XYZ file of N, CA and C in Angstrom:
492
model
N 108.006 203.082 -6.711
C 108.353 201.984 -7.582
C 107.428 200.812 -7.268
N 106.876 200.225 -8.304
C 105.968 199.102 -8.101
C 106.741 197.817 -7.846
N 106.042 196.836 -7.314
C 106.691 195.549 -7.059
C 107.204 194.923 -8.351
N 106.465 195.112 -9.456
C 106.876 194.548 -10.746
C 108.192 195.177 -11.200
N 108.336 196.475 -11.060
C 109.565 197.159 -11.443
C 110.705 196.744 -10.523
N 110.420 196.651 -9.235
C 111.450 196.219 -8.296
C 111.924 194.807 -8.611
N 111.012 193.899 -8.936
C 111.382 192.534 -9.281
C 112.211 192.510 -10.565
N 111.828 193.289 -11.557
C 112.593 193.344 -12.812
C 114.005 193.867 -12.556
N 114.139 194.849 -11.679
C 115.461 195.390 -11.349
C 116.316 194.349 -10.650
N 115.721 193.596 -9.737
C 116.458 192.532 -9.053
C 116.880 191.466 -10.058
N 115.995 191.082 -10.957
C 116.329 190.080 -11.970
C 117.467 190.579 -12.873
N 117.412 191.836 -13.269
C 118.494 192.398 -14.090
C 119.805 192.418 -13.322
N 119.734 192.800 -12.080
C 120.951 192.845 -11.267
C 121.580 191.459 -11.142
N 120.776 190.434 -10.947
C 121.291 189.069 -10.874
C 121.889 188.633 -12.211
N 121.242 189.005 -13.309
C 121.762 188.644 -14.630
C 123.093 189.338 -14.916
N 123.197 190.603 -14.547
C 124.450 191.348 -14.729
C 125.548 190.735 -13.877
N 125.233 190.426 -12.636
C 126.207 189.801 -11.750
C 126.669 188.455 -12.320
N 125.743 187.693 -12.862
C 126.081 186.417 -13.475
C 126.997 186.576 -14.676
N 126.779 187.607 -15.468
C 127.634 187.868 -16.628
C 129.061 188.204 -16.205
N 129.209 188.988 -15.152
C 130.541 189.333 -14.651
C 131.235 188.075 -14.124
N 130.505 187.226 -13.434
C 131.073 185.965 -12.958
C 131.454 185.072 -14.135
N 130.617 185.006 -15.154
C 130.929 184.211 -16.350
C 132.200 184.720 -17.030
N 132.414 186.025 -17.012
C 133.631 186.615 -17.563
C 134.863 186.063 -16.834
N 134.832 186.110 -15.501
C 135.971 185.630 -14.711
C 136.216 184.144 -14.949
N 135.160 183.363 -14.989
C 135.293 181.918 -15.192
C 135.846 181.612 -16.585
N 135.383 182.319 -17.603
C 135.873 182.081 -18.963
C 137.374 182.339 -19.051
N 137.848 183.439 -18.444
C 139.278 183.746 -18.476
C 140.050 182.707 -17.662
N 139.578 182.389 -16.482
C 140.287 181.439 -15.624
C 140.351 180.044 -16.243
N 139.286 179.638 -16.925
C 139.238 178.310 -17.535
C 139.836 178.285 -18.939
N 140.182 179.461 -19.464
C 140.711 179.503 -20.825
C 139.677 179.127 -21.870
N 138.415 179.432 -21.604
C 137.329 179.122 -22.533
C 137.087 180.363 -23.400
N 137.865 180.464 -24.466
C 137.860 181.696 -25.269
C 136.610 181.817 -26.123
N 135.976 180.713 -26.473
C 134.693 180.791 -27.184
C 133.637 181.389 -26.249
N 133.610 180.923 -25.004
C 132.669 181.477 -24.023
C 132.972 182.951 -23.778
N 134.251 183.298 -23.704
C 134.654 184.695 -23.518
C 134.067 185.563 -24.640
N 134.255 185.143 -25.886
C 133.750 185.928 -27.027
C 132.228 186.052 -26.987
N 131.548 184.982 -26.553
C 130.078 184.986 -26.510
C 129.509 185.934 -25.463
N 130.318 186.373 -24.520
C 129.853 187.300 -23.492
C 129.681 188.719 -24.028
N 130.245 188.989 -25.198
C 130.268 190.336 -25.746
C 129.149 190.571 -26.748
N 128.662 191.810 -26.784
C 127.759 192.260 -27.840
C 128.550 192.287 -29.152
N 127.877 192.299 -30.289
C 128.597 192.309 -31.567
C 129.629 193.437 -31.694
N 129.362 194.572 -31.086
C 130.307 195.696 -31.154
C 131.188 195.780 -29.910
N 131.205 194.707 -29.108
C 131.929 194.719 -27.840
C 133.439 194.804 -28.003
N 134.064 195.508 -27.039
C 135.511 195.725 -27.054
C 136.067 195.558 -25.649
N 137.360 195.308 -25.587
C 138.039 195.214 -24.296
C 139.365 195.959 -24.386
N 139.778 196.537 -23.264
C 141.002 197.334 -23.201
C 141.833 196.872 -22.011
N 142.924 196.179 -22.305
C 143.832 195.653 -21.287
C 145.159 196.402 -21.286
N 145.204 197.570 -21.893
C 146.480 198.292 -22.035
C 147.111 198.666 -20.703
N 146.337 198.965 -19.679
C 146.941 199.355 -18.402
C 147.679 198.192 -17.749
N 147.386 196.969 -18.197
C 148.066 195.780 -17.681
C 149.108 195.264 -18.676
N 149.467 196.096 -19.645
C 150.475 195.708 -20.625
C 149.917 194.945 -21.803
N 148.602 194.966 -21.968
C 147.969 194.199 -23.030
C 147.546 195.042 -24.208
N 146.462 194.638 -24.843
C 145.975 195.291 -26.044
C 144.565 195.816 -25.824
N 144.090 196.567 -26.802
C 142.709 197.029 -26.871
C 142.186 196.575 -28.223
N 140.976 196.016 -28.239
C 140.415 195.570 -29.510
C 139.058 194.941 -29.320
N 138.553 194.365 -30.417
C 137.258 193.699 -30.310
C 137.437 192.366 -29.594
N 136.324 191.730 -29.276
C 136.366 190.513 -28.450
C 137.176 189.401 -29.102
N 137.140 189.272 -30.405
C 137.894 188.227 -31.100
C 139.392 188.492 -30.979
N 139.813 189.728 -31.227
C 141.237 190.072 -31.118
C 141.746 189.856 -29.696
N 140.984 190.335 -28.736
C 141.424 190.249 -27.337
C 141.421 188.802 -26.858
N 140.448 188.008 -27.277
C 140.435 186.592 -26.889
C 141.684 185.885 -27.417
N 142.103 186.210 -28.615
C 143.323 185.626 -29.163
C 144.547 186.025 -28.375
N 144.626 187.303 -28.018
C 145.756 187.786 -27.211
C 145.757 187.115 -25.831
N 144.588 187.027 -25.211
C 144.503 186.385 -23.900
C 144.912 184.913 -23.980
N 144.470 184.218 -25.015
C 144.812 182.802 -25.164
C 146.327 182.623 -25.187
N 147.023 183.483 -25.909
C 148.492 183.400 -25.963
C 149.114 183.814 -24.630
N 148.646 184.894 -24.039
C 149.220 185.418 -22.801
C 149.021 184.472 -21.626
N 147.867 183.853 -21.563
C 147.550 183.006 -20.420
C 148.261 181.659 -20.459
N 148.943 181.349 -21.560
C 149.749 180.122 -21.591
C 150.840 180.160 -20.526
N 151.266 181.359 -20.134
C 152.264 181.501 -19.068
C 151.725 181.060 -17.710
N 150.390 181.058 -17.576
C 149.757 180.836 -16.278
C 148.708 179.728 -16.378
N 149.108 178.480 -16.221
C 148.118 177.402 -16.322
C 147.115 177.405 -15.163
N 147.466 178.040 -14.052
C 146.542 178.145 -12.924
C 146.284 179.622 -12.648
N 145.010 180.000 -12.673
C 144.641 181.398 -12.433
C 143.253 181.445 -11.802
N 143.035 182.535 -11.054
C 141.767 182.668 -10.334
C 141.430 184.143 -10.176
N 140.492 184.620 -10.970
C 140.015 185.996 -10.828
C 139.024 186.074 -9.675
N 139.221 187.018 -8.815
C 138.260 187.310 -7.759
C 137.772 188.730 -8.012
N 136.528 188.862 -8.431
C 135.959 190.164 -8.773
C 134.975 190.530 -7.669
N 135.297 191.616 -6.963
C 134.558 191.975 -5.748
C 134.134 193.447 -5.782
N 133.370 193.843 -4.779
C 132.908 195.232 -4.625
C 132.229 195.730 -5.898
N 131.315 194.939 -6.392
C 130.625 195.253 -7.647
C 129.593 196.351 -7.408
N 129.735 197.439 -8.132
C 128.768 198.537 -8.073
C 128.057 198.603 -9.415
N 126.774 198.338 -9.411
C 125.984 198.274 -10.635
C 125.106 199.514 -10.727
N 125.130 200.152 -11.888
C 124.259 201.302 -12.170
C 123.565 201.050 -13.505
N 122.240 201.128 -13.498
C 121.483 200.938 -14.723
C 121.248 202.275 -15.394
N 121.262 202.257 -16.716
C 121.050 203.460 -17.504
C 119.904 203.248 -18.465
N 119.927 204.008 -19.535
C 118.863 203.873 -20.518
C 119.447 203.968 -21.922
N 118.756 203.356 -22.839
C 119.119 203.357 -24.243
C 117.841 203.629 -25.013
N 117.819 204.659 -25.825
C 116.638 205.010 -26.613
C 115.391 205.160 -25.746
N 115.544 205.810 -24.625
C 114.444 206.148 -23.721
C 113.842 204.959 -22.980
N 114.380 203.756 -23.147
C 113.872 202.594 -22.425
C 114.762 202.343 -21.213
N 114.274 202.667 -20.042
C 115.045 202.544 -18.812
C 115.487 201.100 -18.597
N 116.742 200.957 -18.223
C 117.260 199.644 -17.870
C 117.922 198.878 -18.985
N 118.143 199.481 -20.153
C 118.745 198.765 -21.270
C 120.269 198.781 -21.247
N 120.859 199.567 -20.374
C 122.315 199.592 -20.235
C 122.672 199.500 -18.763
N 123.881 199.064 -18.526
C 124.371 198.993 -17.148
C 125.866 199.271 -17.153
N 126.332 199.840 -16.063
C 127.766 200.063 -15.846
C 128.118 199.419 -14.514
N 129.214 198.670 -14.536
C 129.675 197.998 -13.331
C 131.120 198.396 -13.088
N 131.398 198.854 -11.895
C 132.770 199.080 -11.436
C 133.035 198.003 -10.396
N 134.124 197.280 -10.566
C 134.417 196.185 -9.644
C 135.918 196.049 -9.476
N 136.327 195.798 -8.256
C 137.742 195.573 -7.972
C 138.078 194.112 -8.239
N 139.339 193.870 -8.566
C 139.754 192.491 -8.762
C 141.104 192.238 -8.108
N 141.283 190.990 -7.746
C 142.583 190.475 -7.341
C 142.735 189.184 -8.139
N 143.926 188.988 -8.687
C 144.105 187.907 -9.637
C 145.380 187.130 -9.348
N 145.306 186.121 -8.468
C 146.475 185.265 -8.260
C 146.590 184.239 -9.389
N 147.825 184.025 -9.828
C 148.098 183.063 -10.896
C 149.408 182.347 -10.582
N 149.606 181.230 -11.206
C 150.860 180.495 -11.039
C 151.511 180.348 -12.403
N 152.806 180.693 -12.459
C 153.570 180.503 -13.689
C 153.628 179.029 -14.054
N 153.735 178.766 -15.329
C 153.964 177.399 -15.791
C 155.343 176.978 -15.304
N 155.417 175.826 -14.685
C 156.694 175.342 -14.157
C 157.185 174.147 -14.936
N 158.449 173.839 -14.733
C 159.038 172.694 -15.415
C 158.398 171.385 -14.968
N 157.958 171.352 -13.717
C 157.337 170.128 -13.206
C 155.820 170.140 -13.397
N 155.308 171.219 -14.013
C 153.883 171.302 -14.287
C 153.024 171.663 -13.099
N 153.609 172.187 -12.035
C 152.704 172.459 -10.934
C 153.217 173.254 -9.783
N 153.253 172.616 -8.631
C 153.275 173.303 -7.361
C 154.553 174.078 -7.044
N 155.653 173.818 -7.703
C 156.879 174.548 -7.359
C 157.088 175.784 -8.217
N 156.221 176.014 -9.196
C 156.332 177.209 -10.032
C 155.964 178.433 -9.195
N 156.588 179.576 -9.491
C 156.292 180.779 -8.696
C 154.909 181.356 -9.002
N 154.407 182.136 -8.051
C 153.117 182.795 -8.202
C 153.303 184.224 -8.672
N 152.271 184.735 -9.322
C 152.191 186.116 -9.769
C 150.820 186.604 -9.331
N 150.732 187.830 -8.867
C 149.446 188.350 -8.407
C 149.335 189.815 -8.807
N 148.145 190.205 -9.217
C 147.909 191.605 -9.570
C 146.500 191.989 -9.119
N 146.260 193.276 -9.084
C 144.955 193.763 -8.660
C 144.647 195.097 -9.294
N 143.391 195.445 -9.297
C 142.975 196.710 -9.884
C 141.470 196.815 -9.928
N 140.986 197.472 -10.959
C 139.554 197.724 -11.097
C 139.127 197.491 -12.534
N 137.980 196.861 -12.667
C 137.329 196.702 -13.966
C 136.250 197.769 -14.110
N 136.083 198.241 -15.325
C 134.923 199.055 -15.698
C 134.219 198.294 -16.818
N 133.036 197.784 -16.518
C 132.247 197.036 -17.488
C 131.092 197.915 -17.960
N 130.862 197.960 -19.260
C 129.663 198.577 -19.819
C 128.869 197.456 -20.480
N 127.599 197.343 -20.118
C 126.757 196.259 -20.614
C 125.548 196.816 -21.348
N 125.024 196.005 -22.231
C 123.823 196.377 -22.961
C 122.889 195.169 -22.997
N 121.590 195.445 -22.892
C 120.593 194.375 -22.990
C 120.378 194.079 -24.475
N 120.504 192.817 -24.845
C 120.276 192.391 -26.227
C 119.129 191.385 -26.240
N 118.750 190.926 -27.432
C 117.728 189.886 -27.528
C 118.185 188.589 -26.863
N 119.493 188.409 -26.756
C 120.058 187.216 -26.127
C 120.373 187.424 -24.654
N 119.954 188.542 -24.083
C 120.233 188.848 -22.685
C 121.322 189.906 -22.576
N 121.836 190.093 -21.386
C 122.868 191.092 -21.136
C 124.182 190.658 -21.775
N 124.872 191.606 -22.423
C 126.165 191.344 -23.046
C 127.105 192.507 -22.738
N 128.397 192.213 -22.812
C 129.418 193.229 -22.575
C 129.603 194.092 -23.821
N 129.530 195.369 -23.638
C 129.830 196.289 -24.725
C 131.276 196.764 -24.606
N 131.750 196.872 -23.343
C 133.125 197.332 -23.126
C 133.640 196.801 -21.794
N 134.899 196.392 -21.806
C 135.609 196.008 -20.590
C 136.903 196.806 -20.576
N 137.131 197.558 -19.506
C 138.376 198.309 -19.369
C 139.035 197.871 -18.063
N 140.276 197.425 -18.193
C 141.056 196.999 -17.037
C 141.911 198.174 -16.573
N 141.866 198.451 -15.281
C 142.700 199.493 -14.685
C 143.577 198.823 -13.629
N 144.693 198.259 -14.104
C 145.586 197.589 -13.156
C 146.196 198.627 -12.227
N 146.175 198.326 -10.931
C 146.717 199.247 -9.937
C 148.020 198.758 -9.330
N 148.209 197.432 -9.281
C 149.422 196.901 -8.673
C 149.654 195.477 -9.175
N 150.899 195.041 -9.019
C 151.269 193.662 -9.328
C 152.462 193.254 -8.500
N 152.528 191.978 -8.212
C 153.660 191.418 -7.492
C 154.138 190.197 -8.263
N 155.388 190.273 -8.711
C 155.997 189.184 -9.466
C 157.048 188.510 -8.599
N 157.457 187.311 -8.972
C 158.495 186.620 -8.198
C 159.780 187.435 -8.142
N 160.497 187.282 -7.052
C 161.790 187.937 -6.893
C 162.698 187.560 -8.055
N 163.485 188.513 -8.501
C 164.453 188.238 -9.549
C 163.973 188.567 -10.947
N 162.664 188.789 -11.129
C 162.192 189.184 -12.454
C 162.368 190.678 -12.616
N 162.924 191.096 -13.730
C 163.037 192.515 -14.018
C 161.714 192.996 -14.596
N 161.541 194.301 -14.684
C 160.322 194.862 -15.236
C 160.082 194.346 -16.653
N 161.153 194.206 -17.456
C 160.999 193.740 -18.824
C 160.541 192.287 -18.896
N 160.822 191.497 -17.875
C 160.455 190.094 -17.879
C 159.062 189.857 -17.331
N 158.472 190.841 -16.716
C 157.173 190.650 -16.088
C 156.110 190.495 -17.166
N 155.235 189.559 -16.993
C 154.189 189.281 -17.975
C 153.087 190.335 -17.936
N 152.200 190.252 -18.904
C 151.076 191.173 -19.014
C 149.772 190.420 -18.824
N 149.487 189.962 -17.629
C 148.270 189.184 -17.408
C 147.084 190.068 -17.057
N 145.950 189.471 -17.054
C 144.745 190.063 -16.481
C 143.799 188.961 -16.166
């Protein structure tokens, strides 16, 4: 591998990592326009394993906006990112797949607006499929694989929210 190819791979890896971080920040900040902009035109997301929906970026952003009203404070931590580059139409490096674990602590909206509201936490794995576009790397698919959740004592399964 030449130095030029190695440098291009490092640059792509940094750009992909930045896109995954931008995803977490958009959800945590409730910036649904930024969330939608992270996706390719045909991009989709699947939150069904966490009790959510599957759909295009516009549909899912709307669902997230409503769902996240329950949690005014949230913090996605996306770790153990494994990036694999693929090819599209014989051009090496035009696609990427990322598997990453997440832990997502959030705080329920409380009557006092803050610190006494109970916490909710969940964790699992994301599967991201990315494609290189003229505008840079974009998400083609996001699949959430929730593995566990911890809700406040006293909530029944039916009362537990569907966050991600």
